[in-house]
Coordinates of C-alpha atoms in Angstrom, one line a residue:
M1498 CA 0.2 -56.6 -40.3
L1499 CA -1.5 -56.7 -36.8
Y1500 CA -3.0 -60.3 -37.2
N1501 CA 1.2 -61.4 -37.5
F1502 CA 2.0 -60.3 -33.9
D1503 CA 0.7 -62.1 -30.6
I1504 CA 0.2 -60.1 -27.1
D1505 CA 3.8 -60.8 -25.9
D1506 CA 4.6 -58.5 -28.8
L1507 CA 2.2 -55.4 -28.9
I1508 CA 2.7 -55.5 -25.3
P1509 CA 5.9 -53.5 -25.6
L1510 CA 4.9 -51.7 -28.7
F1511 CA 1.8 -49.9 -27.3
A1512 CA 3.9 -49.7 -23.6
I1513 CA 6.6 -47.7 -26.1
G1514 CA 4.0 -45.3 -27.6
A1515 CA 2.7 -44.4 -24.3
I1516 CA 5.4 -43.5 -22.9
L1517 CA 6.9 -41.5 -25.6
I1518 CA 3.9 -39.4 -24.7
I1519 CA 3.7 -39.4 -21.5
A1520 CA 7.8 -38.3 -21.4
I1521 CA 7.7 -35.6 -24.2
Y1522 CA 4.9 -33.9 -21.6
H1523 CA 7.1 -34.3 -18.3
T1524 CA 9.7 -33.1 -20.3
I1525 CA 7.9 -30.2 -21.5
L1526 CA 6.7 -30.2 -17.7
Y1527 CA 9.8 -29.6 -16.1
A1528 CA 11.4 -26.8 -18.3
F1529 CA 8.5 -24.6 -17.0
S1530 CA 8.3 -26.1 -13.6
K1531 CA 12.2 -27.1 -12.9
L1532 CA 10.9 -29.0 -10.0
K1533 CA 13.5 -32.8 -9.1
L1534 CA 10.9 -34.3 -8.7
V1535 CA 9.2 -34.4 -12.5
G1536 CA 13.1 -33.9 -13.6
G1537 CA 14.5 -37.2 -12.2
Y1538 CA 10.8 -39.3 -13.2
T1539 CA 11.3 -37.3 -17.3
I1540 CA 15.0 -38.6 -17.0
Y1541 CA 13.6 -42.3 -15.9
L1542 CA 11.2 -42.5 -18.6
W1543 CA 13.5 -41.5 -21.3
L1544 CA 15.6 -44.2 -20.4
G1545 CA 13.2 -47.2 -20.3
L1546 CA 11.7 -45.4 -23.7
A1547 CA 15.4 -46.3 -24.8
Y1548 CA 15.7 -50.2 -23.0
L1549 CA 12.2 -51.1 -25.1
V1550 CA 12.8 -49.6 -28.1
L1551 CA 16.1 -51.7 -28.2
A1552 CA 15.2 -54.6 -26.6
T1553 CA 11.9 -54.2 -29.3
T1554 CA 13.6 -54.0 -31.5
M1555 CA 16.2 -57.4 -30.5
V1556 CA 13.1 -59.7 -30.0
P1557 CA 11.0 -59.3 -33.1
S1558 CA 10.2 -63.0 -32.5
K1559 CA 11.3 -65.9 -30.3
T1560 CA 13.8 -67.5 -32.6
F1561 CA 15.8 -65.0 -33.7
K1562 CA 19.0 -64.6 -32.1
V1563 CA 20.0 -61.5 -30.2
P1564 CA 23.7 -59.5 -31.2
S1565 CA 25.2 -59.5 -28.3
L1566 CA 26.6 -56.1 -28.1
Q1567 CA 22.9 -54.8 -28.4
Y1568 CA 21.7 -57.1 -25.9
L1569 CA 25.1 -55.6 -23.2
I1570 CA 23.6 -52.0 -24.0
S1571 CA 19.7 -52.4 -23.4
S1572 CA 20.6 -54.7 -20.5
G1573 CA 22.8 -51.6 -19.1
V1574 CA 20.2 -48.4 -20.1
F1575 CA 17.6 -50.7 -18.6
W1576 CA 20.7 -50.9 -14.7
L1577 CA 20.7 -47.1 -15.8
S1578 CA 16.4 -46.3 -16.0
L1579 CA 16.4 -48.5 -12.5
L1580 CA 18.8 -46.5 -10.8
A1581 CA 16.7 -43.4 -11.9
Y1582 CA 13.8 -45.1 -10.5
L1583 CA 15.4 -45.4 -7.3
N1584 CA 16.5 -41.7 -6.9
F1585 CA 13.8 -40.3 -8.4
L1586 CA 11.6 -42.6 -4.9
V1587 CA 14.4 -41.3 -3.5
L1588 CA 13.2 -37.2 -4.1
V1589 CA 10.2 -38.6 -2.9
I1590 CA 10.6 -39.8 0.3
G1591 CA 12.9 -36.6 0.9
I1592 CA 14.2 -37.9 4.1
P1593 CA 16.0 -35.2 5.6
K1594 CA 19.9 -35.5 6.1
N1595 CA 19.6 -35.2 9.8
K1596 CA 17.1 -38.0 10.2
E1597 CA 18.6 -40.4 7.0
T1598 CA 19.5 -43.8 8.2
R1599 CA 22.1 -46.2 6.5
I1600 CA 19.7 -47.9 5.0
Y1601 CA 18.7 -45.0 2.9
V1602 CA 22.4 -43.6 2.4
M1603 CA 23.0 -47.3 0.9
A1604 CA 20.2 -46.5 -1.7
K1605 CA 21.3 -43.2 -2.5
R1606 CA 25.1 -44.3 -2.8
T1607 CA 23.3 -48.0 -4.9
Y1608 CA 24.9 -46.3 -8.4
L1609 CA 27.7 -46.6 -7.3
I1610 CA 28.2 -50.8 -7.5
T1611 CA 26.8 -50.0 -10.9
P1612 CA 29.6 -52.0 -13.2
V1613 CA 30.0 -55.1 -10.1
Y1614 CA 26.3 -55.6 -10.7
F1615 CA 26.7 -54.9 -15.0
A1616 CA 29.5 -57.9 -14.4
L1617 CA 27.3 -60.0 -12.8
R1618 CA 24.7 -60.0 -15.1
F1619 CA 26.5 -61.3 -17.5
P1620 CA 29.1 -63.5 -16.6
Y1621 CA 29.9 -65.3 -19.8
F1622 CA 31.2 -62.1 -21.7
F1623 CA 33.5 -61.0 -18.3
F1624 CA 34.3 -64.3 -16.4
P1625 CA 36.3 -67.2 -17.4
I1626 CA 34.2 -70.5 -17.5
E1627 CA 34.8 -72.4 -14.3
Y1628 CA 33.2 -69.2 -12.3
V1629 CA 30.4 -68.3 -14.0
Q1630 CA 28.2 -70.3 -11.7
M1631 CA 29.9 -68.2 -8.6
A1632 CA 29.1 -65.8 -10.7
K1633 CA 25.5 -65.8 -11.6
T1634 CA 25.5 -66.9 -7.3
V1635 CA 26.7 -63.1 -6.4
G1636 CA 24.5 -61.7 -9.3
L1637 CA 21.6 -63.8 -7.5
L1638 CA 22.4 -62.1 -4.6
M1639 CA 23.0 -58.4 -5.9
D1640 CA 19.5 -58.7 -7.2
G1641 CA 18.3 -59.5 -3.6
Y1642 CA 19.7 -56.8 -2.9
F1643 CA 18.9 -54.5 -4.9
F1644 CA 15.3 -55.7 -4.4
F1645 CA 15.7 -55.2 -0.7
I1646 CA 17.0 -51.7 -1.5
F1647 CA 13.7 -50.7 -3.4
G1648 CA 11.4 -52.4 -0.8
Y1649 CA 13.3 -50.0 1.5
L1650 CA 12.5 -47.2 -0.4
I1651 CA 9.1 -48.1 -0.9
Y1652 CA 7.9 -49.0 3.1
Q1653 CA 9.4 -45.9 4.1
L1654 CA 6.6 -44.4 1.1
F1655 CA 4.3 -46.4 3.3
I1656 CA 5.0 -45.3 6.2
N1657 CA 4.6 -41.0 5.1
K1658 CA 1.7 -41.2 2.1
E1659 CA 0.4 -38.6 4.5
R1660 CA -0.4 -37.0 1.2
D1661 CA -1.7 -38.7 -2.0
V1662 CA 1.6 -37.9 -4.3
K1663 CA 3.6 -40.2 -2.2
N1664 CA 0.7 -42.0 -2.6
Y1665 CA 0.0 -42.9 -6.4
V1666 CA 3.4 -43.6 -6.1
F1667 CA 3.7 -46.1 -3.6
I1668 CA 1.7 -48.6 -5.7
G1669 CA 3.4 -47.8 -9.0
S1670 CA 6.7 -48.8 -7.1
I1671 CA 4.7 -51.3 -6.4
L1672 CA 3.8 -52.7 -9.4
I1673 CA 7.0 -52.0 -11.3
V1674 CA 9.2 -53.7 -8.2
G1675 CA 6.0 -56.9 -8.6
F1676 CA 6.7 -56.9 -12.4
N1677 CA 10.9 -56.1 -12.3
I1678 CA 10.7 -59.6 -9.8
F1679 CA 9.4 -61.7 -13.1
T1680 CA 11.5 -60.2 -15.0
S1681 CA 14.9 -61.1 -13.1
L1682 CA 13.1 -65.3 -12.6
S1683 CA 12.4 -64.7 -16.9
Y1684 CA 16.3 -64.3 -16.4
Y1685 CA 16.6 -68.4 -15.0
T1686 CA 13.6 -69.8 -17.2
Q1687 CA 14.9 -69.4 -20.0
G1688 CA 13.3 -65.9 -20.8
Y1689 CA 9.7 -66.5 -20.2
I1690 CA 7.0 -66.4 -17.7
F1691 CA 3.3 -67.0 -18.9
G1692 CA 4.3 -66.8 -22.3
L1693 CA 5.6 -63.5 -22.3
S1694 CA 9.0 -62.4 -22.1
H1695 CA 11.2 -60.2 -19.9
V1696 CA 10.6 -57.5 -22.2
S1697 CA 7.0 -57.5 -21.7
F1698 CA 7.4 -57.5 -17.9
I1699 CA 9.1 -54.5 -18.2
A1700 CA 7.4 -52.5 -21.4
L1701 CA 4.4 -53.6 -18.2
G1702 CA 5.8 -52.3 -15.3
F1703 CA 6.5 -49.1 -16.5
F1704 CA 2.9 -48.8 -18.0
S1705 CA 1.5 -49.0 -15.2
D1706 CA 3.9 -47.0 -13.4
I1707 CA 3.3 -43.8 -16.0
I1708 CA -0.5 -44.2 -14.9
F1709 CA -0.1 -43.6 -11.5
F1710 CA 2.4 -41.0 -11.7
S1711 CA 0.3 -39.5 -13.7
L1712 CA -2.4 -39.7 -11.4
A1713 CA -0.2 -38.4 -9.0
V1714 CA 0.9 -35.1 -11.6
G1715 CA -2.6 -34.4 -11.7
W1716 CA -3.5 -34.7 -7.8
Q1717 CA -0.1 -32.0 -6.8
I1718 CA -1.3 -29.6 -10.2
R1719 CA -4.5 -29.2 -8.0
E1720 CA -3.7 -29.1 -5.1
S1721 CA -0.8 -26.7 -6.5
I1722 CA -4.3 -24.6 -7.5
K1723 CA -6.1 -25.2 -4.3
E1724 CA -3.2 -23.4 -2.7
R1725 CA -2.4 -21.2 -4.5
Y1726 CA -6.1 -19.6 -4.1
R1727 CA -6.3 -20.7 -0.6
A1728 CA -2.7 -18.6 -0.1
Q1729 CA -4.5 -16.1 -2.5
A1730 CA -7.4 -15.8 0.1
E1731 CA -5.3 -15.7 2.8
V1732 CA -4.1 -12.8 0.9
S1733 CA -7.1 -10.8 0.4
Q1734 CA -8.2 -11.3 4.1
K1735 CA -5.2 -10.0 5.5
E1736 CA -5.7 -7.0 3.0
F1737 CA -8.9 -6.3 3.8
A1738 CA -8.0 -6.8 7.5
I1739 CA -5.3 -4.0 7.0
E1740 CA -7.7 -1.9 5.5
S1741 CA -10.5 -2.0 7.9
E1742 CA -7.9 -1.2 10.8
K1743 CA -6.4 1.9 8.8
K1744 CA -10.4 2.9 8.4
K1745 CA -10.8 2.3 12.5
A1746 CA -7.9 4.6 13.1
S1747 CA -8.2 7.0 10.3
D1748 CA -11.8 7.0 12.4
I1749 CA -10.5 7.3 15.8
L1750 CA -8.3 10.5 14.4
L1751 CA -10.7 12.2 12.5
M1752 CA -13.1 11.8 15.9
Q1753 CA -9.9 12.5 18.0
D1754 CA -9.3 15.4 15.5
H1755 CA -12.8 16.6 15.8
Q1756 CA -12.4 16.9 19.8
L1757 CA -9.8 18.0 20.2
E1758 CA -10.8 21.2 17.5
N1759 CA -14.2 20.7 20.1
E1760 CA -11.8 21.7 22.9
K1761 CA -9.6 24.7 21.4
A1762 CA -13.3 25.8 20.2
Q1763 CA -14.6 26.0 24.1
A1764 CA -11.0 27.1 24.8
I1765 CA -11.2 30.5 22.4
I1766 CA -14.9 31.3 23.3
Q1767 CA -14.1 31.1 27.0
Q1768 CA -11.0 33.1 26.2
R1769 CA -13.0 35.7 24.9
A1770 CA -15.8 35.6 27.3
A1771 CA -13.1 36.1 29.9
I1772 CA -11.8 38.9 27.4
G1773 CA -15.2 40.6 27.6
R1774 CA -15.7 39.9 31.1
K1775 CA -12.2 42.3 31.5
L1776 CA -12.9 44.8 29.1
H1777 CA -16.5 45.4 31.0
D1778 CA -15.5 45.5 33.8
D1779 CA -12.1 46.8 34.3
L1780 CA -11.9 49.2 31.1
G1781 CA -15.6 50.0 30.8
G1782 CA -15.6 50.9 34.5
N1783 CA -12.7 53.5 33.9
L1784 CA -14.3 55.0 31.0
V1785 CA -17.3 55.9 33.2
A1786 CA -15.4 56.9 36.2
L1787 CA -13.6 59.3 33.7
R1788 CA -17.0 60.2 31.9
Y1789 CA -18.0 61.4 35.8
Y1790 CA -15.0 63.2 35.7
I1791 CA -15.2 65.1 32.4
E1792 CA -19.0 65.8 33.9
D1793 CA -17.6 67.2 36.9
K1794 CA -15.1 69.4 35.2
L1795 CA -18.2 70.8 32.4
K1796 CA -20.0 72.0 36.2
K1797 CA -17.0 73.7 36.8
A1798 CA -15.7 75.4 33.5
S1799 CA -14.7 79.1 33.4
S1800 CA -15.5 79.6 29.6
E1801 CA -17.6 79.1 26.5
N1802 CA -14.2 77.6 24.8
E1803 CA -13.1 75.4 27.6
F1804 CA -16.4 74.2 27.9
K1805 CA -17.1 73.6 24.3
N1806 CA -13.7 71.4 24.7
L1807 CA -14.9 69.0 27.9
L1808 CA -18.2 68.1 26.1
E1809 CA -16.1 67.2 23.1
I1810 CA -14.2 65.0 25.0
D1811 CA -17.2 63.3 26.5
Q1812 CA -18.3 62.4 23.6
E1813 CA -15.6 61.3 22.7
I1814 CA -15.3 59.1 25.5
Q1815 CA -18.8 58.0 25.5
S1816 CA -18.3 56.5 22.0
I1817 CA -15.5 54.5 23.0
Y1818 CA -17.1 52.9 25.9
K1819 CA -19.7 51.8 23.8
E1820 CA -17.1 50.4 21.6
T1821 CA -15.9 48.9 24.4
R1822 CA -18.9 47.3 25.5
D1823 CA -20.3 46.3 22.0
Y1824 CA -16.6 44.5 21.7
S1825 CA -16.9 43.1 25.4
H1826 CA -20.6 41.8 24.2
L1827 CA -19.6 40.3 21.3
L1828 CA -16.7 38.8 22.7
S1829 CA -19.0 37.1 25.1
G1830 CA -21.2 35.7 23.3
I1831 CA -24.1 38.2 23.9
R1832 CA -26.0 39.8 20.4
T1833 CA -26.4 43.9 20.6
E1834 CA -29.3 45.1 18.9
K1835 CA -27.3 47.4 16.3
E1836 CA -24.3 44.7 16.1
E1837 CA -25.2 43.9 12.2
N1838 CA -24.1 47.6 11.9
Y1839 CA -20.9 47.2 13.7
Y1840 CA -18.8 47.3 10.6
N1841 CA -21.0 49.7 8.5
I1842 CA -18.0 51.2 6.6
D1843 CA -19.8 54.7 5.6
L1844 CA -21.5 55.7 9.5
Y1845 CA -17.4 54.9 10.6
L1846 CA -15.6 57.3 7.8
E1847 CA -18.1 59.6 8.1
T1848 CA -17.9 59.8 12.5
M1849 CA -14.3 60.0 11.8
K1850 CA -14.0 62.8 9.3
Q1851 CA -16.6 64.6 12.3
R1852 CA -13.7 64.0 14.9
F1853 CA -10.5 64.9 13.6
S1854 CA -11.8 68.6 12.2
N1855 CA -13.0 68.4 15.8
F1856 CA -10.0 67.7 17.0
N1857 CA -7.7 69.6 14.6
F1858 CA -6.0 66.7 13.5
F1859 CA -5.6 66.6 9.7
A1860 CA -8.9 67.0 7.0
I1861 CA -9.9 63.3 5.9
E1862 CA -11.3 63.6 2.1
T1863 CA -13.8 60.5 1.1
I1864 CA -14.4 59.0 -1.7
Y1865 CA -16.5 56.2 -2.5
N1866 CA -19.8 55.1 -3.0
K1867 CA -22.2 54.2 -0.3
D1868 CA -24.6 52.1 -2.0
E1869 CA -22.1 49.9 -3.4
V1870 CA -20.5 49.5 -0.1
N1871 CA -23.6 48.3 1.6
R1872 CA -24.4 46.3 -1.6
Y1873 CA -20.8 44.6 -2.2
L1874 CA -19.8 44.2 1.3
S1875 CA -19.8 41.2 3.3
P1876 CA -20.0 41.5 7.4
K1877 CA -16.5 39.2 7.1
V1878 CA -15.4 41.9 4.5
S1879 CA -16.4 44.7 6.0
E1880 CA -14.7 43.9 9.5
Q1881 CA -11.4 43.5 7.6
I1882 CA -12.3 46.7 6.2
Y1883 CA -12.6 47.7 9.0
Y1884 CA -9.9 47.8 10.4
L1885 CA -7.5 48.7 8.2
L1886 CA -9.0 51.6 8.0
K1887 CA -8.5 51.9 11.9
E1888 CA -5.3 51.0 11.2
S1889 CA -4.2 53.6 8.7
L1890 CA -5.7 56.2 10.4
S1891 CA -4.1 55.1 13.3
N1892 CA -0.8 55.4 11.7
V1893 CA -1.0 58.7 10.1
I1894 CA -1.4 60.2 13.9
K1895 CA 1.3 58.7 14.7
H1896 CA 4.0 58.3 12.4
A1897 CA 3.3 60.6 9.1
K1898 CA 2.1 63.9 10.5
A1899 CA 0.2 64.6 7.9
S1900 CA -2.5 67.5 7.1
H1901 CA -4.3 65.8 4.5
V1902 CA -5.5 62.4 3.9
S1903 CA -7.4 60.9 1.3
I1904 CA -9.6 57.8 0.6
S1905 CA -11.3 56.2 -1.8
I1906 CA -13.4 52.7 -2.3
I1907 CA -13.7 51.6 -5.5
F1908 CA -15.3 48.8 -7.1
M1909 CA -14.3 46.9 -11.0
P1910 CA -16.3 43.9 -12.0
D1911 CA -14.4 41.4 -9.9
H1912 CA -12.4 43.3 -7.6
F1913 CA -12.9 46.5 -5.6
S1914 CA -9.6 48.6 -3.9
V1915 CA -9.6 50.2 -0.9
E1916 CA -6.9 53.1 -1.2
I1917 CA -5.7 55.4 2.2
K1918 CA -3.4 58.5 0.5
D1919 CA -1.9 60.9 2.8
N1920 CA 1.2 63.9 2.6
G1921 CA 3.0 63.2 5.4
K1922 CA 7.1 62.5 5.9
G1923 CA 6.0 58.2 5.8
M1924 CA 6.7 55.2 7.2
T1925 CA 10.3 53.8 8.0
N1926 CA 10.8 49.5 7.4
N1927 CA 10.2 48.8 10.8
E1928 CA 7.2 51.4 10.8
I1929 CA 5.4 49.6 7.6
N1930 CA 7.1 45.6 9.0
G1931 CA 5.4 46.5 12.2
L1932 CA 2.6 44.1 14.1
G1933 CA -0.1 45.9 13.3
L1934 CA 0.2 46.7 9.5
Q1935 CA 1.7 42.3 9.8
N1936 CA -1.9 41.8 11.1
L1937 CA -3.5 43.6 8.3
R1938 CA -1.7 41.6 6.5
T1939 CA -3.0 38.3 7.4
G1940 CA -7.1 39.6 8.2
L1941 CA -7.1 40.4 4.2
H1942 CA -5.7 36.8 3.3
L1943 CA -8.5 35.7 4.8
I1944 CA -10.9 37.2 2.2
N1945 CA -7.9 36.4 -0.3
G1946 CA -7.2 40.6 -0.5
Q1947 CA -4.0 41.9 -1.6
L1948 CA -2.1 44.6 0.7
M1949 CA 0.7 47.0 -0.4
I1950 CA 2.0 50.0 0.7
M1951 CA 4.2 52.2 -0.7
S1952 CA 6.2 55.1 1.4
N1953 CA 8.2 58.3 0.2
P1954 CA 9.1 61.6 2.5
A1955 CA 6.1 62.9 0.3
G1956 CA 3.7 60.5 1.7
T1957 CA 2.3 56.6 1.9
I1958 CA -0.5 55.0 0.1
V1959 CA -1.5 52.0 1.9
N1960 CA -3.9 50.2 -1.3
A1961 CA -5.9 47.1 -0.8
T1962 CA -7.4 44.7 -3.8
V1963 CA -10.4 42.1 -2.4
P1964 CA -12.0 40.1 -5.0
L1965 CA -15.9 40.6 -5.4
M1966 CA -17.5 36.7 -3.6
P1967 CA -20.9 36.4 -3.6
F1968 CA -22.6 38.5 -0.2
N1969 CA -25.4 36.0 1.3
E1970 CA -27.0 38.2 4.0
S1971 CA -27.0 35.2 6.7
D1972 CA -23.6 35.9 7.1
L1973 CA -24.1 38.7 9.1
E1974 CA -24.9 35.3 11.5
K1975 CA -21.5 34.4 10.8
T1976 CA -20.2 38.0 12.1
A1977 CA -18.0 38.1 15.5
L1978 CA -14.4 40.1 16.8
V1979 CA -11.6 38.3 16.5

């Protein structure tokens, strides 16, 4: 029971329990982290634990005679644990290879003298009796060398302890060296100093070292967490900066696009104004001169039939002049009093029927409801239908040689269709794919419409289908010729 043990018996037992727990913890930690530092210290812990178990079972009391073989094994394990700790210190210091000193290299290669050191520590087993004293002396020098190496490594820890992990290892190393000094001295004082055996001193060295190394590991984990959060914060800041730069660049691009669109719009307006002025000044002036010429011819007409024909030509020139003037005003941005009627489909068809009848070109038959046309066709749609009718009638005059043209506008619940049908000779593929009809397709596409042309020697059918869209009277303000 507990009262049968003294302090020298209890110290190794408590140390064994503590080292076992810490060794298991560091083994698991190394399995997940794969850190060489943790791996080196874990090897040291298991070797130290093995030594304490062997040494404790050999020394149940101060009067127990130690078996020679078991004592040799325990001492060998202890020496290996010191070598493992020495290697651990080398890992902690981590001097770059190009800056290694000769003593540091000797420390890394201390394991090479293990057989010699082991034999010198047990001269009665390995040397004749006449060489035992000499072996003890050499062994004492080897102890001095070993403590010198440890002292050098501890000094390196001291001068490089810029991190707390090295501070903790430095303190733990000082304590373990101190307790091992007592252990070495106990070999020369019949195994005891201050009433404690060398096993107790070694156990105290192990126990004190694991306390400070555990503090070092805790500090390292805390610093790793801080570093991870610091790195995450830096990444977040960089991502935020990148997003800010992207937004800034996007805003600049949008501003540049907006500025470019404004410049394009201004250029188009200026170009339209220039075209409008040219129409008004050149074509309008020529039409006025032509009217004066026709009026002069009217005064000199020699027959009633000639007078009638010249009068119709004069009226046609007046109509062309009026359209040219209104067109030039629209291009120049000048609104006319009857601008909203410029694309009046009903008025246009009635005018064309009258003109073509007067000139005996061909007869035009129209089928549509005037009220539906005015109710459902917005200015934008009326504009494209106007161009469709004008281009189709122009093609009949140029290519078809027809005598009859039928124009129908039929409204359905969700769409309406416009059909221009003639009884002419038809159109060639080149004529069907001409620039005028291509422009019609483009214009109808703006109002989501579709154009279909069927032509054969018996005539041509031009059919446009356009969906009905809500009509806002404010659209009148946006109507303009393109």
